[in-house]
Amino acid sequence: MRIGLVWKDDFPWDPRVDKIARTLVRAGHEVHVLARNSRAAVSHEVIDGLPVHRLPALGNGYLNRASGTPVFFNPRWLAAIERLCREQRLDVLIARDMPLVLSCARAARRHGARLVFDMAENYPAMWRGVNVAGRRSIGSMILKNPAVADRLERRSLEASDLVFVVVEESRERLLGLGVPGARIELVSNTPDLAALAASAAAGATERGARARAGGGATLLYQGFVNRPRGLHTVIEGLPLLLERHPATHVVIAGAGDYVEALRELAVRLGVADHVELLGWVDHRQIPAMIRAADAGLVPHLYSDHTNTTVPNKIFDYMAEGRPVLVSHARPLARITRAERCGLVFESGDPRSFAAAATALLDDPNGAMEMGRRGLDAVRREYNWERDAARLTAAIATLAR
């Protein structure tokens, strides 16, 4: 089949878009990616054999970035999706997350294509979290309005022939909304075993870099940095952790609107020398950074959003044989406890985080066993090969 994969941000690079597209190509489908173009790149190119189409650039400034905002009524997106369907004679459109599902639905109807809603996030809950976190700009109130998102999500679900979810808790939520189970497929954010094998060859079972150098432990967070990610809980708990393990360092690899707030918090609490805020890091460097750490952090705040999604990072840590320290958000706690691959702390509670981290660092042999169990779980269950099989089987059901 000829398949269009519509992604609301720039490409490259998004790990999920890349894995879905290349998996479908290997299954014999012709795949075209349509992406935003805020960096004013070329409108068409082929990246490692994958055709990538972008919104035509309108210069290299604010107008180009603003006019590419991924909302369902944006005429630039509507025209680009329509053109992709017409020129490539698409059989299937996959909308990567909610903002452009209805834009794709319109084009799919006009061209007789089937529509797939790839629901990696619970947008209504995510926007409720944004508003609670205090971002109340005019743009936020319009484009990130939870009530509007609720209605858009329902319409998007009704328009879709198939919905991909990333975690079982999201499936349960959709069933509660009345989506038939036959239209829901679990395709999670898991690592590729081939990449895992290459990582193992590079030394995935090594201890953290600081520990090898005779220093303290390194706790790593990699990913987007905003308040709902709960990183303030880690920094607020760090003084307590340092009482027992005074050479511990927290490394935060990622960009976002909360970086400076975390930097100021670390200074205020007197732990700035123990917190490294690296900013954006190229995804190709992440596996080595995980291998150089002693544990991986997923401190996301407990919410309707974090209870219905799962971040790539927990599986990335597990795939490198690292124990995890996670908040009690439902999917994180369920996976960590079931696989005995780390410790769970109460979301938003610095003392609970410090106690869990202290317990982990007090028992290096136990931590190593947790890491091994996590790696075993990835090899057995939480890997892209299993998700790819579900993905290709689900897409095959859409053939006319």
PDB file of C-alpha atoms in Angstrom, residues 42 98 107 131 138 157 201 266 276 291 293 315 330 343 359 392 399:
ATOM      1  CA  VAL A  42      14.135  21.880   1.291  1.00  0.00           C
ATOM      2  CA  MET A  98      -3.904  14.558  17.577  1.00  0.00           C
ATOM      3  CA  ALA A 107      -8.120  14.564   2.815  1.00  0.00           C
ATOM      4  CA  ASN A 131      -2.722  25.175  32.346  1.00  0.00           C
ATOM      5  CA  ILE A 138      -3.494  34.000  24.964  1.00  0.00           C
ATOM      6  CA  LEU A 157     -11.499   9.094  17.252  1.00  0.00           C
ATOM      7  CA  ALA A 201      28.772  -4.476  21.731  1.00  0.00           C
ATOM      8  CA  ALA A 266      19.711  24.148  42.287  1.00  0.00           C
ATOM      9  CA  GLU A 276      24.423  19.373  35.223  1.00  0.00           C
ATOM     10  CA  ARG A 291      25.739   3.665  29.751  1.00  0.00           C
ATOM     11  CA  ALA A 293      25.049   6.668  34.265  1.00  0.00           C
ATOM     12  CA  PHE A 315      12.696   1.522  27.916  1.00  0.00           C
ATOM     13  CA  ARG A 330       0.465   4.279  36.630  1.00  0.00           C
ATOM     14  CA  LEU A 343      12.302   1.660  42.457  1.00  0.00           C
ATOM     15  CA  ALA A 359      18.088   2.777  48.786  1.00  0.00           C
ATOM     16  CA  THR A 392       2.275  -4.294  10.328  1.00  0.00           C
ATOM     17  CA  ALA A 399      -6.083  -3.126   2.717  1.00  0.00           C
TER      18      ALA A 399
END
